Coordinates of C-alpha atoms and ligand atoms in Angstrom, one line a residue:
M14 CA 2.2 31.3 -8.6
I15 CA -0.2 30.5 -5.9
N16 CA 0.2 26.7 -5.9
P17 CA 3.1 25.8 -8.3
L18 CA 2.0 22.2 -8.8
F19 CA -1.7 22.9 -9.4
D20 CA -1.1 26.0 -11.5
T21 CA 1.4 24.4 -13.7
L22 CA -0.2 21.0 -14.2
F23 CA -3.9 21.7 -14.0
E24 CA -4.9 25.4 -13.8
C25 CA -3.4 26.2 -17.2
H26 CA -6.0 23.9 -18.8
C27 CA -8.9 25.5 -17.0
G28 CA -11.9 26.4 -19.1
K29 CA -10.4 24.6 -22.2
D30 CA -12.3 21.9 -23.9
T31 CA -9.1 20.2 -25.1
V32 CA -9.2 16.4 -24.7
F33 CA -7.6 15.2 -21.5
L34 CA -8.7 11.5 -21.4
H35 CA -9.7 9.0 -24.1
L36 CA -11.7 6.3 -22.2
P37 CA -11.9 2.7 -23.4
D38 CA -15.6 3.0 -24.2
G39 CA -14.8 5.6 -26.8
S40 CA -15.9 8.6 -24.8
V41 CA -13.6 11.5 -24.0
L42 CA -13.2 13.8 -21.1
G43 CA -12.1 17.4 -21.7
H44 CA -9.7 19.3 -19.4
G45 CA -12.4 21.8 -18.6
S46 CA -14.9 19.2 -17.5
F47 CA -12.3 17.4 -15.5
L48 CA -11.3 20.5 -13.6
K49 CA -14.9 21.2 -12.7
L50 CA -15.1 17.7 -11.1
V51 CA -11.8 18.5 -9.4
A52 CA -13.3 21.7 -7.9
R53 CA -16.3 19.9 -6.7
Y54 CA -14.2 17.4 -4.8
A55 CA -12.1 20.2 -3.4
N56 CA -15.2 21.8 -2.1
V57 CA -16.3 18.5 -0.4
F58 CA -12.9 18.2 1.2
S59 CA -13.2 21.7 2.5
D60 CA -16.8 21.0 3.8
I61 CA -15.4 17.9 5.6
G62 CA -13.0 20.3 7.4
L63 CA -9.7 19.3 5.8
K64 CA -7.0 21.9 6.1
P65 CA -3.8 22.4 4.0
G66 CA -1.2 19.8 5.0
D67 CA -3.8 17.2 6.1
R68 CA -3.4 13.7 4.6
L69 CA -6.0 12.3 2.3
A70 CA -5.7 8.5 1.8
I71 CA -7.4 6.8 -1.1
Q72 CA -7.8 3.1 -2.1
A73 CA -10.0 3.2 -5.1
E74 CA -10.1 1.8 -8.6
K75 CA -8.3 3.7 -11.4
S76 CA -10.8 6.0 -13.1
P77 CA -11.1 9.6 -14.1
H78 CA -12.8 10.2 -10.8
S79 CA -9.9 8.8 -8.7
L80 CA -7.5 10.9 -10.8
A81 CA -9.7 13.9 -10.0
V82 CA -9.2 13.2 -6.3
Y83 CA -5.5 13.5 -6.8
A84 CA -5.9 16.9 -8.6
A85 CA -8.4 18.1 -5.9
A86 CA -5.9 17.2 -3.2
V87 CA -3.3 19.3 -4.9
Q88 CA -5.7 22.2 -5.4
S89 CA -6.7 22.0 -1.7
G90 CA -3.1 21.9 -0.5
L91 CA -3.6 18.4 1.0
I92 CA -1.1 15.6 1.1
F93 CA -2.2 12.9 -1.3
L94 CA -1.7 9.3 -0.2
P95 CA -2.7 6.8 -2.9
L96 CA -2.8 3.1 -1.9
N97 CA -2.5 -0.1 -3.9
T98 CA -6.0 -1.5 -4.5
G99 CA -4.7 -5.0 -3.6
Y100 CA -3.9 -4.1 0.0
T101 CA -5.8 -6.1 2.6
A102 CA -7.6 -4.4 5.6
P103 CA -4.6 -4.9 8.0
E104 CA -2.2 -3.4 5.5
L105 CA -4.5 -0.5 4.8
G106 CA -5.0 0.1 8.5
Y107 CA -1.3 0.7 9.0
F108 CA -1.1 3.3 6.3
V109 CA -4.1 5.3 7.5
E110 CA -3.0 5.1 11.1
D111 CA 0.7 5.9 10.4
S112 CA 0.0 8.8 8.1
G113 CA -2.6 10.3 10.4
A114 CA -4.9 10.6 7.4
R115 CA -8.0 12.8 8.1
L116 CA -10.0 11.4 5.2
L117 CA -10.0 7.9 3.7
I118 CA -11.7 7.3 0.4
C119 CA -12.5 3.7 -0.5
D120 CA -14.4 1.6 -2.9
P121 CA -18.1 1.0 -1.8
S122 CA -17.3 -2.8 -1.7
T123 CA -14.8 -2.3 1.1
E124 CA -16.8 0.3 3.0
A125 CA -17.5 -1.9 6.1
A126 CA -13.8 -2.8 6.7
C127 CA -12.7 0.7 5.9
A128 CA -15.3 2.2 8.3
T129 CA -13.6 0.3 11.2
I130 CA -10.1 1.5 10.0
A131 CA -11.3 5.1 9.7
R132 CA -13.1 5.1 13.0
S133 CA -10.0 3.8 14.9
A134 CA -7.8 6.3 13.1
G135 CA -10.2 9.2 13.6
A136 CA -10.5 9.8 9.9
A137 CA -13.6 10.7 7.9
L138 CA -14.7 8.1 5.3
E139 CA -16.2 8.6 1.8
T140 CA -16.7 6.0 -1.0
L141 CA -15.9 6.2 -4.7
S142 CA -16.5 3.4 -7.2
A143 CA -14.8 2.8 -10.5
S144 CA -17.8 4.3 -12.3
G145 CA -17.7 7.4 -10.1
S146 CA -20.6 6.6 -7.8
G147 CA -20.5 6.7 -4.1
S148 CA -20.8 9.1 -1.2
L149 CA -18.0 11.3 -2.4
Q150 CA -19.8 11.9 -5.7
D151 CA -23.2 12.4 -4.0
R152 CA -21.7 15.2 -2.0
A153 CA -19.8 16.6 -5.0
D154 CA -23.0 16.8 -7.1
A155 CA -24.4 19.2 -4.5
V156 CA -21.6 21.7 -4.3
S157 CA -20.0 24.3 -6.6
D158 CA -17.8 23.5 -9.6
Q159 CA -15.6 26.4 -8.7
F160 CA -12.9 26.4 -6.0
E161 CA -10.3 28.9 -5.0
T162 CA -6.9 27.2 -5.2
V163 CA -5.1 27.0 -1.8
A164 CA -1.7 28.6 -1.8
R165 CA 1.3 26.4 -1.4
A166 CA 5.0 27.0 -1.4
A167 CA 7.4 25.0 -3.6
D168 CA 8.8 23.1 -0.6
D169 CA 5.4 22.1 0.8
L170 CA 4.5 18.5 0.8
A171 CA 2.2 17.3 -2.0
A172 CA 2.2 13.5 -1.5
F173 CA 3.2 10.6 0.7
L174 CA 4.0 7.3 -1.0
Y175 CA 4.6 4.4 1.2
T176 CA 7.5 2.2 0.4
S177 CA 8.5 -0.9 2.4
G178 CA 11.8 -1.3 4.2
T179 CA 14.2 -3.9 5.1
T180 CA 12.8 -3.9 8.6
G181 CA 9.4 -4.8 7.1
R182 CA 7.8 -1.5 8.3
S183 CA 6.6 0.7 5.5
K184 CA 7.9 4.2 5.4
G185 CA 6.0 7.3 4.1
A186 CA 8.2 9.0 1.6
M187 CA 7.4 12.7 1.8
L188 CA 7.3 14.4 -1.7
T189 CA 7.2 18.1 -2.2
Q190 CA 5.6 20.2 -4.9
T191 CA 9.1 20.8 -6.3
N192 CA 10.0 17.1 -6.3
L193 CA 7.1 16.3 -8.5
L194 CA 7.1 19.4 -10.7
S195 CA 10.8 19.6 -11.4
N196 CA 10.8 15.9 -12.4
A197 CA 7.8 16.2 -14.7
Q198 CA 9.4 19.3 -16.4
T199 CA 12.7 17.5 -17.0
L200 CA 11.0 14.4 -18.4
V201 CA 8.8 16.4 -20.8
E202 CA 11.9 18.0 -22.1
I203 CA 14.2 15.0 -22.5
W204 CA 11.5 12.7 -23.9
Q205 CA 10.2 15.5 -26.1
F206 CA 6.6 15.3 -25.1
S207 CA 4.3 17.8 -26.7
K208 CA 0.5 18.4 -27.1
E209 CA 0.8 16.5 -30.4
D210 CA 1.3 13.3 -28.3
V211 CA -1.2 10.8 -27.1
L212 CA 0.0 8.7 -24.2
F213 CA -1.2 5.1 -23.7
H214 CA -1.7 4.8 -20.0
A215 CA -2.4 1.3 -18.5
L216 CA -0.3 1.7 -15.3
P217 CA -1.9 1.8 -11.9
I218 CA -2.2 5.4 -10.5
F219 CA -1.1 4.6 -6.9
H220 CA 2.6 4.6 -7.7
T221 CA 5.2 7.1 -8.9
H222 CA 5.3 5.5 -12.4
G223 CA 1.6 5.8 -13.3
L224 CA 0.8 9.0 -11.3
F225 CA 3.9 11.2 -11.2
V226 CA 5.7 10.1 -14.3
A227 CA 2.9 9.2 -16.8
T228 CA 0.1 11.5 -15.6
N229 CA 2.2 14.6 -14.6
V230 CA 4.1 14.4 -17.9
S231 CA 1.0 14.2 -19.9
L232 CA -0.6 17.1 -18.0
L233 CA 2.5 19.3 -18.4
A234 CA 2.8 18.6 -22.1
G235 CA -0.9 19.1 -22.6
C236 CA -1.2 15.8 -24.3
P237 CA -4.2 13.5 -23.9
M238 CA -4.0 10.0 -22.4
I239 CA -5.7 6.9 -23.5
F240 CA -6.7 6.0 -19.9
M241 CA -7.1 2.3 -19.4
P242 CA -8.4 0.9 -16.0
K243 CA -5.5 -1.7 -16.1
F244 CA -3.1 -3.4 -18.4
D245 CA -4.7 -6.0 -20.7
V246 CA -3.1 -7.3 -23.9
D247 CA -6.3 -7.3 -26.0
Q248 CA -7.2 -3.8 -24.9
T249 CA -3.7 -2.6 -25.6
I250 CA -3.8 -4.1 -29.1
E251 CA -7.1 -2.3 -29.7
H252 CA -6.2 1.1 -28.4
L253 CA -2.4 1.4 -28.9
P254 CA -2.7 2.3 -32.6
K255 CA -4.1 5.7 -31.6
A256 CA -1.2 6.5 -29.3
T257 CA 2.2 8.1 -30.0
T258 CA 3.8 7.0 -26.7
M259 CA 3.5 4.3 -24.1
M260 CA 5.0 3.8 -20.6
G261 CA 5.1 0.4 -19.0
V262 CA 6.9 -2.0 -16.7
P263 CA 8.8 -4.8 -18.5
T264 CA 5.9 -7.3 -17.9
F265 CA 3.7 -5.2 -20.2
Y266 CA 6.3 -5.5 -23.0
T267 CA 7.0 -9.2 -22.5
R268 CA 3.2 -9.9 -22.5
L269 CA 2.8 -8.0 -25.8
L270 CA 5.6 -9.9 -27.4
H271 CA 3.8 -13.1 -26.6
D272 CA 1.0 -12.0 -28.9
P273 CA 1.5 -12.4 -32.7
R274 CA -0.9 -9.5 -33.4
F275 CA 1.7 -7.1 -31.8
D276 CA 3.8 -6.1 -34.8
S277 CA 5.3 -3.0 -36.4
A278 CA 2.1 -2.2 -38.4
L279 CA 0.2 -2.0 -35.1
V280 CA 2.6 0.5 -33.6
S281 CA 3.4 2.5 -36.8
H282 CA 1.9 5.7 -35.1
V283 CA 4.0 5.3 -31.9
R284 CA 7.2 7.4 -31.6
L285 CA 8.4 6.2 -28.1
F286 CA 8.1 3.2 -25.8
I287 CA 9.4 3.8 -22.2
S288 CA 10.1 1.1 -19.6
G289 CA 11.0 1.3 -15.9
S290 CA 10.3 0.1 -12.4
A291 CA 12.1 -3.1 -12.9
P292 CA 15.0 -4.3 -15.0
L293 CA 14.3 -4.8 -18.7
L294 CA 16.2 -7.7 -20.0
A295 CA 18.5 -6.9 -22.9
E296 CA 16.9 -9.9 -24.6
T297 CA 13.4 -8.3 -24.3
H298 CA 14.9 -5.1 -25.7
A299 CA 16.3 -7.0 -28.7
Q300 CA 13.1 -9.0 -29.3
F301 CA 11.1 -5.8 -29.2
E302 CA 13.3 -4.1 -31.7
A303 CA 13.2 -7.1 -34.0
R304 CA 9.4 -7.2 -33.9
T305 CA 8.5 -3.5 -34.1
G306 CA 11.7 -1.6 -35.1
H307 CA 11.5 0.3 -31.8
R308 CA 14.2 0.5 -29.3
I309 CA 12.6 0.7 -25.9
L310 CA 13.9 3.6 -23.8
E311 CA 14.7 2.4 -20.3
R312 CA 14.9 4.8 -17.3
Y313 CA 15.5 4.4 -13.6
G314 CA 13.7 5.8 -10.6
M315 CA 12.5 5.3 -7.1
T316 CA 9.6 6.4 -5.0
E317 CA 12.0 8.6 -3.0
T318 CA 13.6 10.2 -6.0
N319 CA 11.1 10.1 -8.8
M320 CA 13.1 9.6 -12.0
S321 CA 16.9 9.8 -11.8
T322 CA 18.3 8.5 -15.1
S323 CA 17.2 7.9 -18.6
N324 CA 18.5 6.5 -21.8
P325 CA 18.6 9.3 -24.4
Y326 CA 15.8 10.1 -26.7
E327 CA 18.2 10.8 -29.5
G328 CA 21.4 8.8 -29.4
E329 CA 22.1 5.2 -28.4
R330 CA 19.6 3.5 -26.1
K331 CA 21.9 1.0 -24.5
P332 CA 20.2 -2.3 -23.5
G333 CA 21.0 -3.4 -20.0
T334 CA 21.6 0.2 -18.9
V335 CA 19.4 2.9 -17.5
G336 CA 21.1 5.7 -19.4
F337 CA 22.5 8.9 -18.0
P338 CA 21.6 11.0 -15.0
L339 CA 18.9 13.5 -15.8
P340 CA 20.1 17.0 -16.5
D341 CA 19.2 18.3 -13.0
V342 CA 20.3 15.1 -11.1
E343 CA 23.8 14.3 -9.8
L344 CA 24.6 10.6 -9.5
K345 CA 27.6 8.9 -8.0
I346 CA 28.7 5.4 -7.2
T347 CA 30.1 5.0 -3.7
D348 CA 31.8 2.5 -1.5
A349 CA 29.1 1.2 0.9
E350 CA 31.6 1.0 3.8
T351 CA 33.4 4.3 3.5
G352 CA 31.0 6.4 1.4
E353 CA 33.9 7.4 -0.9
T354 CA 33.1 8.0 -4.5
L355 CA 34.4 5.2 -6.7
P356 CA 36.0 5.6 -10.1
D357 CA 33.9 4.9 -13.2
G358 CA 33.6 1.2 -14.0
E359 CA 33.7 0.1 -10.4
I360 CA 30.6 -1.4 -8.7
G361 CA 29.2 0.4 -5.7
Q362 CA 26.0 1.8 -4.2
I363 CA 24.1 4.4 -6.3
E364 CA 23.5 7.8 -4.7
V365 CA 21.5 10.6 -6.2
R366 CA 21.0 14.3 -5.4
G367 CA 18.7 16.9 -7.0
P368 CA 15.4 18.6 -6.9
N369 CA 13.8 15.2 -7.5
V370 CA 14.9 13.8 -4.1
F371 CA 12.3 13.6 -1.4
K372 CA 12.3 15.4 1.9
G373 CA 12.5 12.3 4.2
Y374 CA 10.4 9.6 5.7
W375 CA 7.3 10.7 7.6
Q376 CA 8.0 10.6 11.4
M377 CA 11.1 8.5 10.9
P378 CA 14.1 10.8 11.5
E379 CA 16.5 7.9 12.1
K380 CA 15.6 6.1 8.9
T381 CA 15.8 9.5 7.0
R382 CA 19.3 10.1 8.4
D383 CA 20.4 6.5 7.4
E384 CA 19.4 7.0 3.8
L385 CA 19.5 10.7 3.1
R386 CA 22.9 12.3 3.7
E387 CA 23.2 15.8 5.1
D388 CA 24.7 17.0 1.8
G389 CA 21.5 15.9 0.0
F390 CA 22.7 12.6 -1.5
F391 CA 20.1 9.8 -1.2
I392 CA 21.5 6.3 -0.8
T393 CA 19.3 4.3 -3.1
G394 CA 20.2 0.8 -2.0
D395 CA 20.8 -0.2 -5.6
L396 CA 24.2 -1.4 -6.8
G397 CA 25.6 -0.1 -10.0
L398 CA 28.4 1.3 -12.1
I399 CA 29.0 4.0 -14.6
D400 CA 30.4 2.6 -17.8
E401 CA 33.1 4.1 -20.1
Q402 CA 30.5 6.0 -22.0
G403 CA 28.8 7.4 -18.9
Y404 CA 25.8 5.0 -19.0
V405 CA 24.5 3.9 -15.6
Q406 CA 24.1 0.1 -15.2
I407 CA 22.2 -1.4 -12.3
V408 CA 23.9 -4.7 -11.3
G409 CA 22.0 -5.6 -8.2
R410 CA 20.6 -4.4 -4.9
I411 CA 22.0 -4.0 -1.5
K412 CA 18.5 -3.8 -0.1
D413 CA 16.6 -7.1 0.3
L414 CA 13.9 -6.5 -2.3
I415 CA 11.9 -8.5 -4.8
I416 CA 10.4 -6.7 -7.8
S417 CA 7.5 -8.7 -9.2
G418 CA 5.7 -7.2 -12.3
G419 CA 6.9 -3.8 -11.2
Y420 CA 5.6 -4.1 -7.6
N421 CA 8.1 -4.0 -4.8
I422 CA 8.0 -6.8 -2.2
Y423 CA 10.2 -6.7 0.9
P424 CA 11.0 -10.3 2.0
K425 CA 11.2 -9.2 5.7
E426 CA 7.4 -8.4 5.7
I427 CA 6.6 -11.9 4.2
E428 CA 9.0 -13.6 6.6
T429 CA 7.4 -11.9 9.6
F430 CA 4.0 -13.2 8.4
L431 CA 5.4 -16.8 7.8
D432 CA 7.2 -16.8 11.2
D433 CA 3.9 -16.0 12.9
Q434 CA 2.2 -19.1 11.5
P435 CA 1.6 -22.0 14.0
G436 CA 4.3 -24.7 13.7
V437 CA 6.7 -22.5 11.7
L438 CA 10.1 -22.3 13.4
E439 CA 11.7 -19.8 10.9
S440 CA 11.5 -18.8 7.3
A441 CA 13.4 -17.1 4.5
V442 CA 11.9 -15.4 1.4
V443 CA 13.7 -14.8 -1.8
G444 CA 12.9 -13.7 -5.4
V445 CA 13.6 -16.1 -8.2
P446 CA 13.3 -15.4 -12.0
H447 CA 9.8 -15.6 -13.4
P448 CA 9.0 -15.4 -17.1
D449 CA 6.0 -13.1 -16.7
F450 CA 6.7 -11.1 -13.5
G451 CA 10.5 -10.9 -13.9
E452 CA 10.9 -12.1 -10.4
T453 CA 8.5 -13.9 -8.0
V454 CA 8.3 -14.8 -4.4
V455 CA 9.4 -18.1 -2.9
G456 CA 9.1 -18.8 0.8
F457 CA 11.3 -21.4 2.6
L458 CA 10.0 -22.8 5.9
V459 CA 11.6 -24.7 8.7
I460 CA 9.0 -26.5 10.8
E461 CA 9.1 -26.8 14.6
K462 CA 10.2 -30.2 15.8
D463 CA 7.3 -32.7 15.9
Q464 CA 4.9 -30.3 14.3
H465 CA 3.0 -30.6 11.1
V466 CA 2.2 -27.6 9.0
D467 CA -0.5 -27.6 6.3
L468 CA 0.8 -25.2 3.5
N469 CA -2.8 -24.6 2.3
T470 CA -3.6 -23.2 5.7
I471 CA -0.7 -20.7 5.4
E472 CA -1.9 -19.8 1.9
T473 CA -5.4 -19.1 3.2
A474 CA -4.1 -17.0 6.1
A475 CA -2.0 -15.0 3.6
R476 CA -5.2 -13.9 1.8
D477 CA -6.3 -12.0 4.9
H478 CA -3.0 -10.4 5.7
L479 CA -1.0 -9.7 2.5
A480 CA -1.9 -8.2 -0.8
R481 CA -2.1 -10.9 -3.5
F482 CA 1.0 -9.8 -5.4
K483 CA 3.1 -10.4 -2.2
H484 CA 2.0 -14.0 -1.8
P485 CA 4.7 -16.6 -2.1
R486 CA 4.0 -18.5 -5.4
K487 CA 5.7 -21.5 -3.9
L488 CA 6.3 -22.6 -0.3
V489 CA 9.2 -25.0 0.2
V490 CA 9.8 -26.9 3.5
L491 CA 13.5 -27.4 4.3
P492 CA 15.1 -29.3 7.3
E493 CA 17.1 -26.1 7.9
L494 CA 18.1 -22.9 6.3
P495 CA 21.5 -22.6 4.7
R496 CA 23.7 -20.3 6.9
N497 CA 27.2 -19.0 6.8
T498 CA 29.7 -19.2 9.6
M499 CA 28.3 -16.1 11.2
G500 CA 24.9 -17.7 11.3
K501 CA 23.4 -15.4 8.6
V502 CA 20.9 -17.1 6.2
Q503 CA 22.5 -17.5 2.8
K504 CA 19.7 -16.2 0.6
N505 CA 22.1 -16.3 -2.4
V506 CA 22.3 -20.1 -2.0
L507 CA 18.5 -20.4 -1.9
R508 CA 18.2 -18.2 -5.0
A509 CA 20.8 -20.2 -6.8
D510 CA 19.3 -23.6 -5.9
Y511 CA 15.8 -22.5 -7.0
R512 CA 16.6 -20.1 -9.8
T513 CA 14.9 -22.3 -12.5
L514 CA 11.8 -23.1 -10.4
F515 CA 9.6 -21.1 -12.8
T516 CA 11.6 -21.0 -15.9
D517 CA 12.3 -24.6 -16.7
Ligands
MCA143 C1 -1.0 -8.9 -10.1 N1 -0.7 -10.0 -9.5 C2 0.6 -10.1 -9.3 C3 1.1 -8.9 -9.8 N2 0.0 -8.2 -10.3 N3 1.4 -11.0 -8.7 C4 2.7 -10.7 -8.6 N4 3.2 -9.5 -9.1 C5 2.4 -8.6 -9.7 N5 3.0 -7.5 -10.2 C6 -1.6 -11.2 -9.1 C7 -3.0 -11.0 -9.4 O1 -3.7 -10.5 -8.3 C8 -3.5 -12.4 -9.8 O2 -3.7 -13.1 -8.7 C9 -2.3 -12.9 -10.5 O3 -1.2 -12.2 -9.9 C10 -2.3 -12.9 -12.0 O4 -3.0 -11.7 -12.3 P1 -2.8 -11.0 -13.7 O5 -4.2 -10.8 -14.3 O6 -1.9 -11.7 -14.6 O7 -2.2 -9.7 -13.2 P2 -2.5 -8.4 -13.8 O8 -3.7 -7.8 -13.2 O9 -2.5 -8.5 -15.3 O10 -1.3 -7.5 -13.3 C11 0.0 -7.7 -13.7 C12 0.5 -6.3 -14.1 C13 0.4 -5.4 -12.9 C14 -0.2 -5.8 -15.3 C15 2.0 -6.5 -14.4 O11 1.0 -6.0 -11.7 C16 0.8 -4.0 -13.1 O12 0.2 -3.2 -13.7 N6 2.1 -3.7 -12.6 C17 2.6 -2.4 -12.7 C18 3.2 -2.0 -11.4 C19 3.7 -0.6 -11.4 O13 3.1 0.3 -11.9 N7 4.8 -0.3 -10.7 C20 5.4 1.0 -10.6 C21 5.9 1.2 -9.2 P3 -4.6 -14.5 -8.8 O14 -3.6 -15.5 -9.3 O15 -5.0 -14.7 -7.4 O16 -5.7 -14.2 -9.7 S1 6.7 2.8 -9.1 C22 8.3 2.4 -9.2 O17 8.7 1.2 -9.2 C23 9.5 3.3 -9.4 C24 9.3 4.7 -8.9 C25 9.7 3.4 -10.9 O18 10.9 3.4 -11.3 O19 8.8 3.4 -11.7
AMP144 P1 10.1 1.8 -5.8 O1 10.4 1.6 -4.3 O2 8.8 1.2 -6.1 O3 10.2 3.2 -6.1 O4 11.1 1.0 -6.6 C1 12.4 1.5 -6.9 C2 13.3 0.4 -7.2 O5 12.9 -0.2 -8.5 C3 14.7 0.9 -7.5 O6 15.4 1.1 -6.3 C4 15.3 -0.2 -8.4 O7 15.7 -1.2 -7.5 C5 14.1 -0.6 -9.2 N1 14.1 0.0 -10.5 C6 13.4 1.0 -11.0 N2 13.6 1.2 -12.3 C7 14.5 0.2 -12.7 C8 15.2 -0.1 -13.9 N3 14.9 0.5 -15.0 N4 16.0 -1.2 -13.8 C9 16.3 -1.8 -12.7 N5 15.7 -1.6 -11.5 C10 14.8 -0.5 -11.5

């Protein structure tokens, strides 16, 4: 194979008029037409002067066109770097600069800000709108719809996905062709995907879940996707009856359960609902079964590892657990202090090893060494146990992380922003339960002596600096932060004191 990822996921569909995407307006896009668009984009990248191994960053709305950019990056041997559409200009600037991206693709509406970012990073800039217009498409219309796929080795990098860290500085997780391909192959098999399936796809495509799990699985199985621009309850109720499978974060399922139209008749055609990215409450699992007769299949993964565990397709899907390690993944629970493997039933840190595990963090050898052991085991930062039947249960996190509606938020990043605000002496940020997002962000502030701080001013400043999903949903001023005898802020105390802020 010349380029294992491209050949296996895309090339095999070349020239076929099988349906790839069902779009919400009722139109369809065939594999063959999609691949012609992909080849056009690949020709544009080559004309721009991009070489294999160069980084291509994109912050664009979800559409068949932005998906074609992913495929074209793979076909051209580029490293694909998709970015959350909610990121502000300063956030975006960091990723473009840090990755050394040679091309940035943005929405026409953000062209002016992105031009400044691209100029300072020495990157080319093209635009692409949700409807597929923009400078990239203009150039694509003028070039050939054939492109000779660039050769890549199995261990070559295919994507960077940035994931924040406890230090607040985002790290580029380097994912190889094998990481992505092996995981898609395993998932197709264990979840029994075939070309008879139709996948309902309402996830964003700038994360592992929507791009590498949902899209790669569908491509590999040869099954079409109902490709929604975003998750919306009404649209889901309209289009889900044509699907056989759906993947989502828990918020998708809780929102559907709030709608009385969502019932067993509506999903009679569906064979499998999959959930991940955040904990699915056992209560949601039970409500979903009572309403639809379906037992949601919960699985567990990370940006650095793709998917690592899954509840079984056949057999007991155990609520409150994330199932078994995937067939090609080793998983152990270790003592965080000694690194020793713990017996089943004991709580420790979850470590995983397999072809799914990334190659390291871009230009961060120390961080890579801290988290990726020499023997190949990756320390996930999640706390868990293996129960008596071999199911993995996640019981908490060692890493200071909030997961809101499936998006990861690192408190350190928000604290750094809050600490920088005039009049703020110090801050602490924690996640508290939220009925819609699972968890949400609360910021605690201590104000400098004799200073007054207007919380509205902080909220306004947050708009320019932090993506909306990271904004504290509540700011609380305290006389001081609770600390233990070592002087460490006791976030568990804050979490406990404010746990019912949004649920009462
Ligand atoms: C949107 N907002 C959010 C979130 N999403 N705030 C907190 N957390 C969020 N997740 C903001 C909006 O900007 C808006 O701001 C307000 O909250 C309410 O918007 P709403 O219309 O309700 O939001 P939405 O557009 O419906 O989005 C909610 C969503 C979306 C559908 C749950 O966040 C989503 O698609 N999440 C999926 C994330 C995902 O794919 N994660 C996978 C990561 P305002 O109030 O100003 O209007 S990959 C991963 O985790 C690993 C590898 C794995 O295992 O999968
Ligand atoms: P990300 O950095 O976006 O890849 O998020 C990975 C993190 O999401 C994991 O380390 C877990 O903390 C969390 N996660 C993913 N799937 C699940 C799940 N099914 N249950 C609980 N947490 C999950």
